[in-house]
């Protein structure tokens, strides 16, 4: 059993910064890719950023140059540093991870509960 817990969301003004964290716990053998997705009201969930096991990264065009994804494998944690925030960034941000467990010896996709990020104009 695996659990992903996000933290760091909140309310900030335009131009502000936030750092999101997501930590995985449970019977973890290995974590492959980790990423962040977001969903704004009335919109589909969209990719924000992904980081592979070898730290290769992918970003949505809308956040390039403003957001940075990183990971700490020893802590089973992925981070999202968000700078120069805009009202358009307002959304629920979800952590995602592809994880091999000791229990099943199979890779599955796991999701966190989400953390709210609100950027005021």
PDB file of N, CA and C in Angstrom, residues 2-64:
ATOM      1  N   UNK A   2       0.532   2.199  -0.851  1.00  0.00           N
ATOM      2  CA  UNK A   2       1.302   3.418  -1.020  1.00  0.00           C
ATOM      3  C   UNK A   2       0.395   4.622  -0.830  1.00  0.00           C
ATOM      4  N   UNK A   3       0.946   5.640  -0.194  1.00  0.00           N
ATOM      5  CA  UNK A   3       0.228   6.881  -0.007  1.00  0.00           C
ATOM      6  C   UNK A   3       1.112   8.044  -0.427  1.00  0.00           C
ATOM      7  N   UNK A   4       0.530   8.996  -1.165  1.00  0.00           N
ATOM      8  CA  UNK A   4       1.208  10.221  -1.555  1.00  0.00           C
ATOM      9  C   UNK A   4       0.514  11.386  -0.867  1.00  0.00           C
ATOM     10  N   UNK A   5       1.288  12.225  -0.202  1.00  0.00           N
ATOM     11  CA  UNK A   5       0.740  13.358   0.524  1.00  0.00           C
ATOM     12  C   UNK A   5       1.417  14.631   0.063  1.00  0.00           C
ATOM     13  N   UNK A   6       0.609  15.586  -0.419  1.00  0.00           N
ATOM     14  CA  UNK A   6       1.120  16.878  -0.864  1.00  0.00           C
ATOM     15  C   UNK A   6       1.039  17.904   0.261  1.00  0.00           C
ATOM     16  N   UNK A   7       1.892  18.908   0.165  1.00  0.00           N
ATOM     17  CA  UNK A   7       1.850  20.024   1.090  1.00  0.00           C
ATOM     18  C   UNK A   7       2.432  21.255   0.406  1.00  0.00           C
ATOM     19  N   UNK A   8       2.167  22.423   0.975  1.00  0.00           N
ATOM     20  CA  UNK A   8       2.758  23.653   0.477  1.00  0.00           C
ATOM     21  C   UNK A   8       1.818  24.566  -0.271  1.00  0.00           C
ATOM     22  N   UNK A   9       0.598  24.126  -0.526  1.00  0.00           N
ATOM     23  CA  UNK A   9      -0.353  24.978  -1.206  1.00  0.00           C
ATOM     24  C   UNK A   9      -0.812  26.115  -0.319  1.00  0.00           C
ATOM     25  N   UNK A  10      -1.465  27.084  -0.939  1.00  0.00           N
ATOM     26  CA  UNK A  10      -1.956  28.217  -0.177  1.00  0.00           C
ATOM     27  C   UNK A  10      -2.387  29.349  -1.071  1.00  0.00           C
ATOM     28  N   UNK A  11      -2.574  30.506  -0.451  1.00  0.00           N
ATOM     29  CA  UNK A  11      -3.008  31.715  -1.140  1.00  0.00           C
ATOM     30  C   UNK A  11      -1.841  32.684  -1.253  1.00  0.00           C
ATOM     31  N   UNK A  12      -1.564  33.122  -2.477  1.00  0.00           N
ATOM     32  CA  UNK A  12      -0.492  34.087  -2.719  1.00  0.00           C
ATOM     33  C   UNK A  12      -0.974  35.144  -3.693  1.00  0.00           C
ATOM     34  N   UNK A  13      -0.278  36.271  -3.720  1.00  0.00           N
ATOM     35  CA  UNK A  13      -0.579  37.338  -4.664  1.00  0.00           C
ATOM     36  C   UNK A  13       0.167  37.124  -5.977  1.00  0.00           C
ATOM     37  N   UNK A  14      -0.320  37.769  -7.010  1.00  0.00           N
ATOM     38  CA  UNK A  14       0.345  37.737  -8.307  1.00  0.00           C
ATOM     39  C   UNK A  14       1.830  38.051  -8.134  1.00  0.00           C
ATOM     40  N   UNK A  15       2.674  37.240  -8.763  1.00  0.00           N
ATOM     41  CA  UNK A  15       4.107  37.434  -8.679  1.00  0.00           C
ATOM     42  C   UNK A  15       4.775  36.726  -7.523  1.00  0.00           C
ATOM     43  N   UNK A  16       3.999  36.128  -6.653  1.00  0.00           N
ATOM     44  CA  UNK A  16       4.545  35.438  -5.504  1.00  0.00           C
ATOM     45  C   UNK A  16       5.060  34.054  -5.840  1.00  0.00           C
ATOM     46  N   UNK A  17       5.528  33.362  -4.805  1.00  0.00           N
ATOM     47  CA  UNK A  17       6.120  32.038  -4.972  1.00  0.00           C
ATOM     48  C   UNK A  17       5.561  31.060  -3.953  1.00  0.00           C
ATOM     49  N   UNK A  18       5.539  29.804  -4.347  1.00  0.00           N
ATOM     50  CA  UNK A  18       5.184  28.701  -3.467  1.00  0.00           C
ATOM     51  C   UNK A  18       6.053  27.505  -3.813  1.00  0.00           C
ATOM     52  N   UNK A  19       6.282  26.661  -2.831  1.00  0.00           N
ATOM     53  CA  UNK A  19       6.996  25.419  -3.064  1.00  0.00           C
ATOM     54  C   UNK A  19       6.139  24.256  -2.583  1.00  0.00           C
ATOM     55  N   UNK A  20       5.737  23.420  -3.513  1.00  0.00           N
ATOM     56  CA  UNK A  20       4.945  22.248  -3.193  1.00  0.00           C
ATOM     57  C   UNK A  20       5.851  21.050  -2.944  1.00  0.00           C
ATOM     58  N   UNK A  21       5.440  20.206  -2.014  1.00  0.00           N
ATOM     59  CA  UNK A  21       6.153  18.978  -1.722  1.00  0.00           C
ATOM     60  C   UNK A  21       5.188  17.808  -1.769  1.00  0.00           C
ATOM     61  N   UNK A  22       5.695  16.660  -2.161  1.00  0.00           N
ATOM     62  CA  UNK A  22       4.901  15.442  -2.172  1.00  0.00           C
ATOM     63  C   UNK A  22       5.790  14.295  -1.739  1.00  0.00           C
ATOM     64  N   UNK A  23       5.389  13.612  -0.687  1.00  0.00           N
ATOM     65  CA  UNK A  23       6.162  12.503  -0.148  1.00  0.00           C
ATOM     66  C   UNK A  23       5.381  11.206  -0.250  1.00  0.00           C
ATOM     67  N   UNK A  24       6.025  10.189  -0.781  1.00  0.00           N
ATOM     68  CA  UNK A  24       5.423   8.865  -0.894  1.00  0.00           C
ATOM     69  C   UNK A  24       5.855   7.993   0.273  1.00  0.00           C
ATOM     70  N   UNK A  25       4.932   7.207   0.790  1.00  0.00           N
ATOM     71  CA  UNK A  25       5.236   6.297   1.884  1.00  0.00           C
ATOM     72  C   UNK A  25       4.529   4.971   1.654  1.00  0.00           C
ATOM     73  N   UNK A  26       5.017   3.940   2.323  1.00  0.00           N
ATOM     74  CA  UNK A  26       4.428   2.624   2.190  1.00  0.00           C
ATOM     75  C   UNK A  26       5.460   1.590   1.791  1.00  0.00           C
ATOM     76  N   UNK A  27       4.980   0.493   1.251  1.00  0.00           N
ATOM     77  CA  UNK A  27       5.851  -0.616   0.860  1.00  0.00           C
ATOM     78  C   UNK A  27       6.433  -0.347  -0.524  1.00  0.00           C
ATOM     79  N   UNK A  28       7.387   0.556  -0.575  1.00  0.00           N
ATOM     80  CA  UNK A  28       7.950   1.026  -1.837  1.00  0.00           C
ATOM     81  C   UNK A  28       9.260   0.320  -2.148  1.00  0.00           C
ATOM     82  N   UNK A  29       9.325  -0.246  -3.333  1.00  0.00           N
ATOM     83  CA  UNK A  29      10.564  -0.835  -3.825  1.00  0.00           C
ATOM     84  C   UNK A  29      11.363   0.190  -4.623  1.00  0.00           C
ATOM     85  N   UNK A  30      10.690   0.865  -5.544  1.00  0.00           N
ATOM     86  CA  UNK A  30      11.355   1.860  -6.367  1.00  0.00           C
ATOM     87  C   UNK A  30      10.315   2.799  -6.963  1.00  0.00           C
ATOM     88  N   UNK A  31      10.675   4.068  -7.053  1.00  0.00           N
ATOM     89  CA  UNK A  31       9.830   5.063  -7.687  1.00  0.00           C
ATOM     90  C   UNK A  31      10.435   5.456  -9.021  1.00  0.00           C
ATOM     91  N   UNK A  32       9.652   5.322 -10.074  1.00  0.00           N
ATOM     92  CA  UNK A  32      10.105   5.705 -11.402  1.00  0.00           C
ATOM     93  C   UNK A  32       9.845   7.205 -11.603  1.00  0.00           C
ATOM     94  N   UNK A  33       9.002   7.550 -12.548  1.00  0.00           N
ATOM     95  CA  UNK A  33       8.725   8.956 -12.793  1.00  0.00           C
ATOM     96  C   UNK A  33       7.814   9.539 -11.715  1.00  0.00           C
ATOM     97  N   UNK A  34       7.988  10.818 -11.433  1.00  0.00           N
ATOM     98  CA  UNK A  34       7.118  11.563 -10.538  1.00  0.00           C
ATOM     99  C   UNK A  34       6.721  12.854 -11.242  1.00  0.00           C
ATOM    100  N   UNK A  35       5.554  13.366 -10.909  1.00  0.00           N
ATOM    101  CA  UNK A  35       5.119  14.567 -11.586  1.00  0.00           C
ATOM    102  C   UNK A  35       4.046  15.330 -10.848  1.00  0.00           C
ATOM    103  N   UNK A  36       3.751  16.490 -11.397  1.00  0.00           N
ATOM    104  CA  UNK A  36       2.691  17.346 -10.896  1.00  0.00           C
ATOM    105  C   UNK A  36       1.694  17.635 -11.994  1.00  0.00           C
ATOM    106  N   UNK A  37       0.428  17.547 -11.655  1.00  0.00           N
ATOM    107  CA  UNK A  37      -0.677  17.894 -12.527  1.00  0.00           C
ATOM    108  C   UNK A  37      -1.557  18.905 -11.808  1.00  0.00           C
ATOM    109  N   UNK A  38      -2.371  19.620 -12.558  1.00  0.00           N
ATOM    110  CA  UNK A  38      -3.276  20.566 -11.928  1.00  0.00           C
ATOM    111  C   UNK A  38      -4.609  20.581 -12.652  1.00  0.00           C
ATOM    112  N   UNK A  39      -5.636  20.958 -11.918  1.00  0.00           N
ATOM    113  CA  UNK A  39      -6.970  21.058 -12.477  1.00  0.00           C
ATOM    114  C   UNK A  39      -7.651  22.313 -11.947  1.00  0.00           C
ATOM    115  N   UNK A  40      -7.979  23.208 -12.858  1.00  0.00           N
ATOM    116  CA  UNK A  40      -8.695  24.426 -12.531  1.00  0.00           C
ATOM    117  C   UNK A  40     -10.185  24.210 -12.741  1.00  0.00           C
ATOM    118  N   UNK A  41     -11.027  25.012 -12.094  1.00  0.00           N
ATOM    119  CA  UNK A  41     -12.472  24.867 -12.277  1.00  0.00           C
ATOM    120  C   UNK A  41     -12.876  24.959 -13.741  1.00  0.00           C
ATOM    121  N   UNK A  42     -13.667  24.001 -14.191  1.00  0.00           N
ATOM    122  CA  UNK A  42     -14.146  23.996 -15.554  1.00  0.00           C
ATOM    123  C   UNK A  42     -13.145  23.536 -16.593  1.00  0.00           C
ATOM    124  N   UNK A  43     -11.985  23.078 -16.167  1.00  0.00           N
ATOM    125  CA  UNK A  43     -10.957  22.633 -17.095  1.00  0.00           C
ATOM    126  C   UNK A  43     -10.536  21.203 -16.795  1.00  0.00           C
ATOM    127  N   UNK A  44      -9.945  20.564 -17.790  1.00  0.00           N
ATOM    128  CA  UNK A  44      -9.419  19.219 -17.610  1.00  0.00           C
ATOM    129  C   UNK A  44      -8.117  19.253 -16.822  1.00  0.00           C
ATOM    130  N   UNK A  45      -7.815  18.137 -16.190  1.00  0.00           N
ATOM    131  CA  UNK A  45      -6.539  18.020 -15.509  1.00  0.00           C
ATOM    132  C   UNK A  45      -5.419  18.041 -16.542  1.00  0.00           C
ATOM    133  N   UNK A  46      -4.385  18.810 -16.266  1.00  0.00           N
ATOM    134  CA  UNK A  46      -3.307  18.976 -17.213  1.00  0.00           C
ATOM    135  C   UNK A  46      -1.953  18.739 -16.560  1.00  0.00           C
ATOM    136  N   UNK A  47      -1.021  18.313 -17.375  1.00  0.00           N
ATOM    137  CA  UNK A  47       0.347  18.124 -16.918  1.00  0.00           C
ATOM    138  C   UNK A  47       0.996  19.461 -16.615  1.00  0.00           C
ATOM    139  N   UNK A  48       1.675  19.546 -15.491  1.00  0.00           N
ATOM    140  CA  UNK A  48       2.486  20.708 -15.152  1.00  0.00           C
ATOM    141  C   UNK A  48       3.958  20.397 -15.395  1.00  0.00           C
ATOM    142  N   UNK A  49       4.439  19.318 -14.792  1.00  0.00           N
ATOM    143  CA  UNK A  49       5.837  18.938 -14.943  1.00  0.00           C
ATOM    144  C   UNK A  49       6.023  17.485 -14.547  1.00  0.00           C
ATOM    145  N   UNK A  50       6.994  16.834 -15.171  1.00  0.00           N
ATOM    146  CA  UNK A  50       7.357  15.463 -14.854  1.00  0.00           C
ATOM    147  C   UNK A  50       8.865  15.377 -14.710  1.00  0.00           C
ATOM    148  N   UNK A  51       9.313  14.557 -13.764  1.00  0.00           N
ATOM    149  CA  UNK A  51      10.739  14.304 -13.607  1.00  0.00           C
ATOM    150  C   UNK A  51      10.960  12.804 -13.544  1.00  0.00           C
ATOM    151  N   UNK A  52      11.863  12.314 -14.385  1.00  0.00           N
ATOM    152  CA  UNK A  52      12.162  10.900 -14.443  1.00  0.00           C
ATOM    153  C   UNK A  52      13.128  10.471 -13.363  1.00  0.00           C
ATOM    154  N   UNK A  53      13.393   9.178 -13.320  1.00  0.00           N
ATOM    155  CA  UNK A  53      14.279   8.637 -12.291  1.00  0.00           C
ATOM    156  C   UNK A  53      15.696   9.172 -12.432  1.00  0.00           C
ATOM    157  N   UNK A  54      16.086   9.540 -13.640  1.00  0.00           N
ATOM    158  CA  UNK A  54      17.398  10.117 -13.890  1.00  0.00           C
ATOM    159  C   UNK A  54      17.362  11.638 -13.982  1.00  0.00           C
ATOM    160  N   UNK A  55      16.297  12.240 -13.445  1.00  0.00           N
ATOM    161  CA  UNK A  55      16.135  13.688 -13.345  1.00  0.00           C
ATOM    162  C   UNK A  55      15.897  14.374 -14.683  1.00  0.00           C
ATOM    163  N   UNK A  56      15.488  13.645 -15.696  1.00  0.00           N
ATOM    164  CA  UNK A  56      15.058  14.263 -16.942  1.00  0.00           C
ATOM    165  C   UNK A  56      13.686  14.887 -16.713  1.00  0.00           C
ATOM    166  N   UNK A  57      13.499  16.101 -17.201  1.00  0.00           N
ATOM    167  CA  UNK A  57      12.287  16.856 -16.893  1.00  0.00           C
ATOM    168  C   UNK A  57      11.508  17.239 -18.136  1.00  0.00           C
ATOM    169  N   UNK A  58      10.213  17.396 -17.945  1.00  0.00           N
ATOM    170  CA  UNK A  58       9.299  17.879 -18.963  1.00  0.00           C
ATOM    171  C   UNK A  58       8.368  18.893 -18.320  1.00  0.00           C
ATOM    172  N   UNK A  59       8.152  20.032 -18.995  1.00  0.00           N
ATOM    173  CA  UNK A  59       7.299  21.088 -18.474  1.00  0.00           C
ATOM    174  C   UNK A  59       6.227  21.461 -19.479  1.00  0.00           C
ATOM    175  N   UNK A  60       5.072  21.846 -18.955  1.00  0.00           N
ATOM    176  CA  UNK A  60       4.061  22.463 -19.798  1.00  0.00           C
ATOM    177  C   UNK A  60       4.568  23.820 -20.261  1.00  0.00           C
ATOM    178  N   UNK A  61       4.207  24.201 -21.483  1.00  0.00           N
ATOM    179  CA  UNK A  61       4.666  25.480 -22.020  1.00  0.00           C
ATOM    180  C   UNK A  61       4.252  26.653 -21.138  1.00  0.00           C
ATOM    181  N   UNK A  62       3.114  26.546 -20.501  1.00  0.00           N
ATOM    182  CA  UNK A  62       2.588  27.641 -19.705  1.00  0.00           C
ATOM    183  C   UNK A  62       3.395  27.925 -18.444  1.00  0.00           C
ATOM    184  N   UNK A  63       4.244  26.985 -18.023  1.00  0.00           N
ATOM    185  CA  UNK A  63       5.000  27.172 -16.786  1.00  0.00           C
ATOM    186  C   UNK A  63       6.501  27.205 -17.005  1.00  0.00           C
ATOM    187  N   UNK A  64       6.951  26.993 -18.225  1.00  0.00           N
ATOM    188  CA  UNK A  64       8.386  27.007 -18.509  1.00  0.00           C
ATOM    189  C   UNK A  64       9.004  28.348 -18.121  1.00  0.00           C
TER     190      UNK A  64
END
